[in-house]
PDB file of C-alpha atoms in Angstrom:
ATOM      1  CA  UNK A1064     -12.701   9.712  12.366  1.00  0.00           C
ATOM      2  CA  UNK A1065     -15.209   9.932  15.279  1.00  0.00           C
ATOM      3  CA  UNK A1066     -15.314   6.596  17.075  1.00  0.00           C
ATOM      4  CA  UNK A1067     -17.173   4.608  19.201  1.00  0.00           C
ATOM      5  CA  UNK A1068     -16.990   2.246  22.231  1.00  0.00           C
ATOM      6  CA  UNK A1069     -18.934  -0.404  23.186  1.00  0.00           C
ATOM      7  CA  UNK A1070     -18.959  -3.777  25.539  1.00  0.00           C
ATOM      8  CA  UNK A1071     -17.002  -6.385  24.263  1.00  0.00           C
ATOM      9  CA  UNK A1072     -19.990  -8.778  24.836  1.00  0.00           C
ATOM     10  CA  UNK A1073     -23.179  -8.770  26.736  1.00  0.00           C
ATOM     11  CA  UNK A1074     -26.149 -11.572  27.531  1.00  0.00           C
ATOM     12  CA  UNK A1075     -29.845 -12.045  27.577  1.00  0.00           C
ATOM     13  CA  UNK A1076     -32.306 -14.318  27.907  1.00  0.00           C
ATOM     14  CA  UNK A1077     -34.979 -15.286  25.304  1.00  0.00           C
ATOM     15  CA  UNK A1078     -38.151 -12.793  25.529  1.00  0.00           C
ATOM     16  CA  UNK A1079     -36.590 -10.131  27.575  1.00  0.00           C
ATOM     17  CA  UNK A1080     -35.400  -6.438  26.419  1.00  0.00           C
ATOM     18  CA  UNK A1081     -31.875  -6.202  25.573  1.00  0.00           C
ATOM     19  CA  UNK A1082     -30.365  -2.561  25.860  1.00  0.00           C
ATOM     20  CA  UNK A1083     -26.950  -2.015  23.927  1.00  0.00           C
ATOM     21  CA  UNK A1084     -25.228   0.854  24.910  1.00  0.00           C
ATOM     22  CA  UNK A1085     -23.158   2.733  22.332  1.00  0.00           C
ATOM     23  CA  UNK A1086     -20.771   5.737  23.659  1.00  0.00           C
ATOM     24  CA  UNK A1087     -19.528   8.261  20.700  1.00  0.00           C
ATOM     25  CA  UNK A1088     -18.506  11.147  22.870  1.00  0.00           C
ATOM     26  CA  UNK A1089     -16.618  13.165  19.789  1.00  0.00           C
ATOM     27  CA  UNK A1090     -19.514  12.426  17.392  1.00  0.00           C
ATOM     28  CA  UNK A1091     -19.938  15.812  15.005  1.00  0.00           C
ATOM     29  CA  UNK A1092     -23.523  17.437  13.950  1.00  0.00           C
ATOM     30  CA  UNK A1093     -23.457  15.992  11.038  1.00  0.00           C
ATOM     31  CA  UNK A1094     -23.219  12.404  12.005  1.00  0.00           C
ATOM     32  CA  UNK A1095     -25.719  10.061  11.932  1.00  0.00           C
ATOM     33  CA  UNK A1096     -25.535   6.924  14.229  1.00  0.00           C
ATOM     34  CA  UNK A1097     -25.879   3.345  12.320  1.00  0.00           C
ATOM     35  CA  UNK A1098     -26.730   0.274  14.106  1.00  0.00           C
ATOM     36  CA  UNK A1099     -25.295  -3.519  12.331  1.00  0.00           C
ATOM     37  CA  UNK A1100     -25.446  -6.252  13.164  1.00  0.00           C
ATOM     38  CA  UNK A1101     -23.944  -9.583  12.130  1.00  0.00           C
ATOM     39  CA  UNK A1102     -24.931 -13.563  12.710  1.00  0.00           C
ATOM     40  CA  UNK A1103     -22.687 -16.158  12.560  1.00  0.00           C
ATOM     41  CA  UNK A1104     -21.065 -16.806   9.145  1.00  0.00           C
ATOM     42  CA  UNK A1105     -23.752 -13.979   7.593  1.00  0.00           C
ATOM     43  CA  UNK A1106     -22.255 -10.610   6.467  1.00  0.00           C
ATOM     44  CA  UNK A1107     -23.380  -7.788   8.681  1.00  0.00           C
ATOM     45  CA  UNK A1108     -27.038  -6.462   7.758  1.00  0.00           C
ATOM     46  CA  UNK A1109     -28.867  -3.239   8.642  1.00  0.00           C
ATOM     47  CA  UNK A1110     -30.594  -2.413  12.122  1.00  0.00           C
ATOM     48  CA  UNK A1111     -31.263   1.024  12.429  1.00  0.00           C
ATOM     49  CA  UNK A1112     -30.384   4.862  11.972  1.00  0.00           C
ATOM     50  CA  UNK A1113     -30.816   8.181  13.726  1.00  0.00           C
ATOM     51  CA  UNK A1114     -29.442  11.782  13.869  1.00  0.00           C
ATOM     52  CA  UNK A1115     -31.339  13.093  16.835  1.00  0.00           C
ATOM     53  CA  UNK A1116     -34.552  11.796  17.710  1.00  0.00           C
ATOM     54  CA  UNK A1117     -35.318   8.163  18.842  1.00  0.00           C
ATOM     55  CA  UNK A1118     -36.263   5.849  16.328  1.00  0.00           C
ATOM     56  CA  UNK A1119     -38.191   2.779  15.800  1.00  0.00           C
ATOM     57  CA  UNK A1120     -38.744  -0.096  12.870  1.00  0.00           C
ATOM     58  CA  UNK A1121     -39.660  -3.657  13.015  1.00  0.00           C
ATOM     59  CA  UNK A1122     -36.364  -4.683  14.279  1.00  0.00           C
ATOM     60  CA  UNK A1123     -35.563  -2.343  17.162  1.00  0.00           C
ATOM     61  CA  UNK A1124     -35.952   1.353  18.805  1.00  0.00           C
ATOM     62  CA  UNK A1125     -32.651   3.525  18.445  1.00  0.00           C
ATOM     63  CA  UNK A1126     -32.420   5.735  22.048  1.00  0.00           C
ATOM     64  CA  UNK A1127     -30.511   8.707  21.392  1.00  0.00           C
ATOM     65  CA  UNK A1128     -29.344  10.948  24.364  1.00  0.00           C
ATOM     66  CA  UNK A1129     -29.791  14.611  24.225  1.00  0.00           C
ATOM     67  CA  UNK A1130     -26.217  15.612  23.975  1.00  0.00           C
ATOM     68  CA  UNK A1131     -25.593  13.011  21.056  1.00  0.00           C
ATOM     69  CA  UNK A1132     -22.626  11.742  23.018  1.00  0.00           C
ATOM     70  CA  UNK A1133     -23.971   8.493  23.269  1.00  0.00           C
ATOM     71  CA  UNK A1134     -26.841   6.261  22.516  1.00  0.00           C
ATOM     72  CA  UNK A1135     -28.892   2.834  23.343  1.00  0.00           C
ATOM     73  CA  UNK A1136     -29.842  -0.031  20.645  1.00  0.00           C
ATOM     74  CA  UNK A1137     -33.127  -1.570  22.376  1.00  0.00           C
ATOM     75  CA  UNK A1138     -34.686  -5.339  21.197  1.00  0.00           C
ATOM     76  CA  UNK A1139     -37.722  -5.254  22.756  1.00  0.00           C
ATOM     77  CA  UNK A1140     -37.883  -9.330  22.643  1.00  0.00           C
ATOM     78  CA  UNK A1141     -34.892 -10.843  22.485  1.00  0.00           C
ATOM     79  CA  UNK A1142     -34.917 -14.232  20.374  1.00  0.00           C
ATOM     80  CA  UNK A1143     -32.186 -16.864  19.809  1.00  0.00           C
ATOM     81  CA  UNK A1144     -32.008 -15.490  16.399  1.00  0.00           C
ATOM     82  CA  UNK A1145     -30.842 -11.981  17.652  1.00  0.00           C
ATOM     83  CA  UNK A1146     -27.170 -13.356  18.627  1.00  0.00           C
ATOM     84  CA  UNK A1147     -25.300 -12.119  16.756  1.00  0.00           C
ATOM     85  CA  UNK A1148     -22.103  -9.066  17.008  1.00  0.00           C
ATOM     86  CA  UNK A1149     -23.878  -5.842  17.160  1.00  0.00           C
ATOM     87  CA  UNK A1150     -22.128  -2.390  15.688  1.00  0.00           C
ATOM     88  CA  UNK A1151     -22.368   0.749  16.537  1.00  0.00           C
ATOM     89  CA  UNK A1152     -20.829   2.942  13.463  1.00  0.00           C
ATOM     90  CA  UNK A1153     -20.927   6.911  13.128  1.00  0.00           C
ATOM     91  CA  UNK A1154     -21.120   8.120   9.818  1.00  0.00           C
ATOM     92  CA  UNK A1155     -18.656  10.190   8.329  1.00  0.00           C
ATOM     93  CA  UNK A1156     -21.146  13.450   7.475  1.00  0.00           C
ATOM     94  CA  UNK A1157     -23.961  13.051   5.515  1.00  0.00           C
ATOM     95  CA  UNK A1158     -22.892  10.032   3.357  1.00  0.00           C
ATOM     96  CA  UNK A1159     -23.423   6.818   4.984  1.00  0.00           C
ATOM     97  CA  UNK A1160     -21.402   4.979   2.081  1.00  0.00           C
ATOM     98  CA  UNK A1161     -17.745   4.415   4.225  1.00  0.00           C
ATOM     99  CA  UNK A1162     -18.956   2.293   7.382  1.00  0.00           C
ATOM    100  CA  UNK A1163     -15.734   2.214  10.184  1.00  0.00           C
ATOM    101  CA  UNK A1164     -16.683  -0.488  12.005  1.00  0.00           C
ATOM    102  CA  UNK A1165     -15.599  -1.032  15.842  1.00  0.00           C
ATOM    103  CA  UNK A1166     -14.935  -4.357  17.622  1.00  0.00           C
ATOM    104  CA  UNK A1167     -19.384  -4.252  17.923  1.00  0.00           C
ATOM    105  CA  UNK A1168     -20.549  -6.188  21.282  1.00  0.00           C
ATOM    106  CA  UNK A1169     -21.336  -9.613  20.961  1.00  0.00           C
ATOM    107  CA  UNK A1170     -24.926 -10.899  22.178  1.00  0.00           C
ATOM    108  CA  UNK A1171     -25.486 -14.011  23.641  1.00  0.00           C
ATOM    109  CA  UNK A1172     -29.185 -14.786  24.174  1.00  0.00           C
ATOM    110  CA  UNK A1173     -29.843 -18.165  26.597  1.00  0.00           C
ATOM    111  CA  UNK A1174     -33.222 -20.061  25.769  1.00  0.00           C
TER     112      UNK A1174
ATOM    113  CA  UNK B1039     -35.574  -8.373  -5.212  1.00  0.00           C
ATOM    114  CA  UNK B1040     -32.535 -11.069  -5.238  1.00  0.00           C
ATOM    115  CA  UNK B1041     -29.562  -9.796  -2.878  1.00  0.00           C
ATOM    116  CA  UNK B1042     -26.163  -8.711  -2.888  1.00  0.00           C
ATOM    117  CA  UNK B1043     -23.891 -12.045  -5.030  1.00  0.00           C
ATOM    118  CA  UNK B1044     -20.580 -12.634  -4.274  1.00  0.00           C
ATOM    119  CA  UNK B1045     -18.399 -15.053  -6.144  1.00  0.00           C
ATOM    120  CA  UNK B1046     -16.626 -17.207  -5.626  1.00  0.00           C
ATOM    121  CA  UNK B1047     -17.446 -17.848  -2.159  1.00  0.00           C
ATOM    122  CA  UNK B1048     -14.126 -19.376  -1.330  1.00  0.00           C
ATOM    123  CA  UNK B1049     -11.095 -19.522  -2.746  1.00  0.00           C
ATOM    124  CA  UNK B1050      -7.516 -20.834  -2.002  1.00  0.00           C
ATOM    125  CA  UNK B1051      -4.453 -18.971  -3.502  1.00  0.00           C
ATOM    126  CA  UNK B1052      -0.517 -19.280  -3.289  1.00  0.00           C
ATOM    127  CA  UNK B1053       1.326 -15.953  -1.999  1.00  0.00           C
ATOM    128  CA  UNK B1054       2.474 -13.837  -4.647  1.00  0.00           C
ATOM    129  CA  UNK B1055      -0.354 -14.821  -6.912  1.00  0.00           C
ATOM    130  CA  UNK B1056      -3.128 -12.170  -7.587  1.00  0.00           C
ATOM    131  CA  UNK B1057      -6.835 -12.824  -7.034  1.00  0.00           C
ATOM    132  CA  UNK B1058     -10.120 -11.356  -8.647  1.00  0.00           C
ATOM    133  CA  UNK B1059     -13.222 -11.126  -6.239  1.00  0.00           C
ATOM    134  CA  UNK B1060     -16.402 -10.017  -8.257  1.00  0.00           C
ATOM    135  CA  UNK B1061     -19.759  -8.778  -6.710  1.00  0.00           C
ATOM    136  CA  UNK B1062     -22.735  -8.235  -8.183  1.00  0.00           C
ATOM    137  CA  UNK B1063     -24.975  -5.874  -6.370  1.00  0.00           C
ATOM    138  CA  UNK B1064     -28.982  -5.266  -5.733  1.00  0.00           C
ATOM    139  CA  UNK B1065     -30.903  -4.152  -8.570  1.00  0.00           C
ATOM    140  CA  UNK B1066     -30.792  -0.984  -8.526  1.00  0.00           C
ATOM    141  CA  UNK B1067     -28.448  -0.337  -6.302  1.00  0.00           C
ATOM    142  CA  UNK B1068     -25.291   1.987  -7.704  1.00  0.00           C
ATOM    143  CA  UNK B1069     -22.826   2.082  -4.726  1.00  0.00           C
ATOM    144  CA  UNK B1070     -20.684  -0.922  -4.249  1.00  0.00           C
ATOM    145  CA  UNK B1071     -18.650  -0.913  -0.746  1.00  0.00           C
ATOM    146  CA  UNK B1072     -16.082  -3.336  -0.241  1.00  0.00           C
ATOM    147  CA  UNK B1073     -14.385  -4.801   2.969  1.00  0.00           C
ATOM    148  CA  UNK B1074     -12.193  -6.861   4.458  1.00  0.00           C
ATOM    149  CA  UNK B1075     -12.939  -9.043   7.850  1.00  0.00           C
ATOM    150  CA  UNK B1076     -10.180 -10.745   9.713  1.00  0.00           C
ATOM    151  CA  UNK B1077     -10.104 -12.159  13.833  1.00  0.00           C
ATOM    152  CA  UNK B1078      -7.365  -9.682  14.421  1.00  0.00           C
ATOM    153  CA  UNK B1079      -8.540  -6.274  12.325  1.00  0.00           C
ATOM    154  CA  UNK B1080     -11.940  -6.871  12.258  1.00  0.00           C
ATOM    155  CA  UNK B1081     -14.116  -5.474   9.794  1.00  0.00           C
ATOM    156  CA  UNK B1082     -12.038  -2.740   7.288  1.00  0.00           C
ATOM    157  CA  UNK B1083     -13.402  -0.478   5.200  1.00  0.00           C
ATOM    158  CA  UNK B1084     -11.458  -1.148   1.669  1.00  0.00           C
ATOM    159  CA  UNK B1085     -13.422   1.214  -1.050  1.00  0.00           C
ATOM    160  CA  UNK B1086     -16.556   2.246  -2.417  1.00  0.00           C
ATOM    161  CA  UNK B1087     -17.501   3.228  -6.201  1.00  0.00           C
ATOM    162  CA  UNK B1088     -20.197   4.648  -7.251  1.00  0.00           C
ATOM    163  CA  UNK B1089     -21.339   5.059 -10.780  1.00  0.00           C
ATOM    164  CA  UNK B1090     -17.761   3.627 -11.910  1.00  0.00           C
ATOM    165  CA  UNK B1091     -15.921   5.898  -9.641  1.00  0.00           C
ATOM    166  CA  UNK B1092     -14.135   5.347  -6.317  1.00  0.00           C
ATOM    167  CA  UNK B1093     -15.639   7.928  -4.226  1.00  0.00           C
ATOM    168  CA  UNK B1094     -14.068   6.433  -1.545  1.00  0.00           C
ATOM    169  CA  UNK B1095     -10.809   4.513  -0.386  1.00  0.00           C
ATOM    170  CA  UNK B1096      -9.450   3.004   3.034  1.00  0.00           C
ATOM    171  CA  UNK B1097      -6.363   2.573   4.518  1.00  0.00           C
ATOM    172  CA  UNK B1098      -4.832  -0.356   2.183  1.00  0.00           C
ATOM    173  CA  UNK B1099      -2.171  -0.968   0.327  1.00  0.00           C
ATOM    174  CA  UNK B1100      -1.760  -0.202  -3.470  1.00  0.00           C
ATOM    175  CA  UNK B1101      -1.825  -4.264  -3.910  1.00  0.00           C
ATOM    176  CA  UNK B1102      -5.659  -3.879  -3.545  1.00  0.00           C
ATOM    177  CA  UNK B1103      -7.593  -2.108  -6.361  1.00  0.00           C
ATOM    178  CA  UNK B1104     -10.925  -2.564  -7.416  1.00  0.00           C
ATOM    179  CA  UNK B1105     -13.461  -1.487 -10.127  1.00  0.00           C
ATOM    180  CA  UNK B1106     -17.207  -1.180 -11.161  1.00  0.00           C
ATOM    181  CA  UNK B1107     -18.698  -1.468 -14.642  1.00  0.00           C
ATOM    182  CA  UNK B1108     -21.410   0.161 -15.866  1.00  0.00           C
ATOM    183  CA  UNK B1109     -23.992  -2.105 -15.049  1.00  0.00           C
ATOM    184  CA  UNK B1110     -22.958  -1.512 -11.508  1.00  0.00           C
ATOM    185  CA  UNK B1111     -20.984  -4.897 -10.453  1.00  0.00           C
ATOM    186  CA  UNK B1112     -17.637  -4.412  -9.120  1.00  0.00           C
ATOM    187  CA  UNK B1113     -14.425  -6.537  -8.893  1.00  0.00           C
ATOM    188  CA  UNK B1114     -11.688  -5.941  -6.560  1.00  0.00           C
ATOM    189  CA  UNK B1115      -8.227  -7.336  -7.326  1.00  0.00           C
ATOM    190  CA  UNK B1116      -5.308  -8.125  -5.037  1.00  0.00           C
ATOM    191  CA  UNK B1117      -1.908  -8.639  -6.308  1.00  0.00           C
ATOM    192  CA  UNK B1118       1.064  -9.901  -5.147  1.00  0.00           C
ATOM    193  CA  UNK B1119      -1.025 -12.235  -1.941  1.00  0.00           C
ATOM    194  CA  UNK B1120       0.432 -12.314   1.165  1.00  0.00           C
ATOM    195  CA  UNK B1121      -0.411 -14.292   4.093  1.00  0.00           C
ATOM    196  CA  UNK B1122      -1.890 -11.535   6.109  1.00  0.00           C
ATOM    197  CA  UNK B1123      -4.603 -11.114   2.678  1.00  0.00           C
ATOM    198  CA  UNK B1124      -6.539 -14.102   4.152  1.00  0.00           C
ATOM    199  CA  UNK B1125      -9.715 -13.037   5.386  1.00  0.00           C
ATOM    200  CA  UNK B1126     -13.601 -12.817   4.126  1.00  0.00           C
ATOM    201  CA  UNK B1127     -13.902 -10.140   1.711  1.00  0.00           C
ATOM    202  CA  UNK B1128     -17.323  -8.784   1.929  1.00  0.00           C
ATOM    203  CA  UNK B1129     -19.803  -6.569  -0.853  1.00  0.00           C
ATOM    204  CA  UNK B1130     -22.209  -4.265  -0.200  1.00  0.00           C
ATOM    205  CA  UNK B1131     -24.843  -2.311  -2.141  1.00  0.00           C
ATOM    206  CA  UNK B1132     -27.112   0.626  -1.228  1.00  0.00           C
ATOM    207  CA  UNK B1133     -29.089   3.391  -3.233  1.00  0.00           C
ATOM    208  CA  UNK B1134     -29.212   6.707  -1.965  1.00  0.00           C
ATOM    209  CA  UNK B1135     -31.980   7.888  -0.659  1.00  0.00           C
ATOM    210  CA  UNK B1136     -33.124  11.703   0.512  1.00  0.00           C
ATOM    211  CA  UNK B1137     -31.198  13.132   2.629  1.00  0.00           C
ATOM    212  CA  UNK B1138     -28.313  11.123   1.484  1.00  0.00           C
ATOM    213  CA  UNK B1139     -28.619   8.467   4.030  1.00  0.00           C
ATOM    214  CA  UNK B1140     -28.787   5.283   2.986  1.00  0.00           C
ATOM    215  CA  UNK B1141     -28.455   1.546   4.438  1.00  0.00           C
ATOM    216  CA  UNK B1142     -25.761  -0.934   3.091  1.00  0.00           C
ATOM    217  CA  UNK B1143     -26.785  -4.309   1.942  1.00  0.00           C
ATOM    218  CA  UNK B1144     -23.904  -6.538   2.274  1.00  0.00           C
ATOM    219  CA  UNK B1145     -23.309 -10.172   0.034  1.00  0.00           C
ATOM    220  CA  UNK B1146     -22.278 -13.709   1.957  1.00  0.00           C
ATOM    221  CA  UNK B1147     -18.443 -12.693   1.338  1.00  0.00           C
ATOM    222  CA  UNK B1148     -15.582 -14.879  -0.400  1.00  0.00           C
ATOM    223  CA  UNK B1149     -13.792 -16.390   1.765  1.00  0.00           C
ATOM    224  CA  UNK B1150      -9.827 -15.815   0.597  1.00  0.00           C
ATOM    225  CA  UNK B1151      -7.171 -18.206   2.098  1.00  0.00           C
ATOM    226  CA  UNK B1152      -3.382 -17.762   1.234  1.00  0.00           C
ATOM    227  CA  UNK B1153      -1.120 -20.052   1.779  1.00  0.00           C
TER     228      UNK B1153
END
């Protein structure tokens, strides 16, 4: 299974960008790169997907380098609702219905 | 669109009992996910069904099994508890979309305790 490593924790203040880096050096064509994320005593919910281009929603842009190797989770704003432990999960080929889930880097974001 | 139901939400058992976890998943929805968080493993992928079928299975022991009924809500089982079974046992629910890509939508979790 193609992993990936991230920073056990990282912090932020409240209105700045927050960049979560993601390395998945032995990442295969075929996988797509899922962001999670989970807040305190919630089960982990949806962020964000990608292949190979960058991507953006409401909740965040997904920065993915060109070599796939590894890639950047980016809150534009951070608020004190954002803390929370952040994943980083490759999916196994084209289905996106087994999740392996790392140790995710946890986000502390100071008022 | 109500979300992903878990019940019970917490639960205390004796080791060597069994215990039934239901979920009930999003409308619509057809793949049910289940896993397993603890402080030591973290999150663990248990098994996924999909139209009453495990499509998918994790590294666990036989002791855990699960199921899904037509209507699409699961149940996993665990037999003979341990002590190490304690952990939040957490649902999840997506629909596939094109391209087969599809997010999960995960439930509160039961919390299981073994003593």
């Amino acid at each position: 299974d193609a992993k990936t490593t991230q920073p056990n924790s990282m912090e932020s203040n409240e209105e700045e960008p927050v960049h979560l880096p993601c390395n998945h050096s032995t990442i295969s064509g075929t996988d797509y790169i899922h962001w999670y994320r989970q807040l305190p005593s919630q089960g982990p919910e949806y962020v964000i997907h990608g292949l190979t281009s960058n991507v953006n929603n409401r909740m965040a842009s997904l920065a993915i380098a060109e070599d796939r190797k590894s890639s950047t989770l980016i809150l534009h704003r951070a608020t004190l609702r954002d803390a929370a432990v952040y994943y980083c999960i490759l999916s196994l080929g084209e289905w996106a219905d087994k999740l392996i889930f790392g140790t995710g880097t946890r986000l502390q974001v100071f008022p | 669109k109500a979300g992903v139901t878990q019940t019970p939400r917490y639960l205390i058992k004796t080791r060597g009992q069994q215990v039934t976890l239901s979920c009930s998943p999003i409308s619509g929805h057809r793949s049910v996910s289940w896993y397993q968080q603890t402080p030591g493993q973290g999150l663990q992928f248990l098994f996924e069904y999909f139209s009453e079928t495990q499509r998918n299975k994790g590294n666990f022991p036989g002791r855990f099994s699960g199921r899904q009924f037509s209507n699409s809500r699961s149940e996993m089982n665990v037999s003979t508890l341990e002590l190490g079974d304690s952990a939040l046992y957490l649902c999840a629910s997506s629909i596939q979309g094109t391209g087969g890509i599809y997010e999960q939508y995960f439930g509160p979790g039961t919390r299981l305790t073994v003593t």
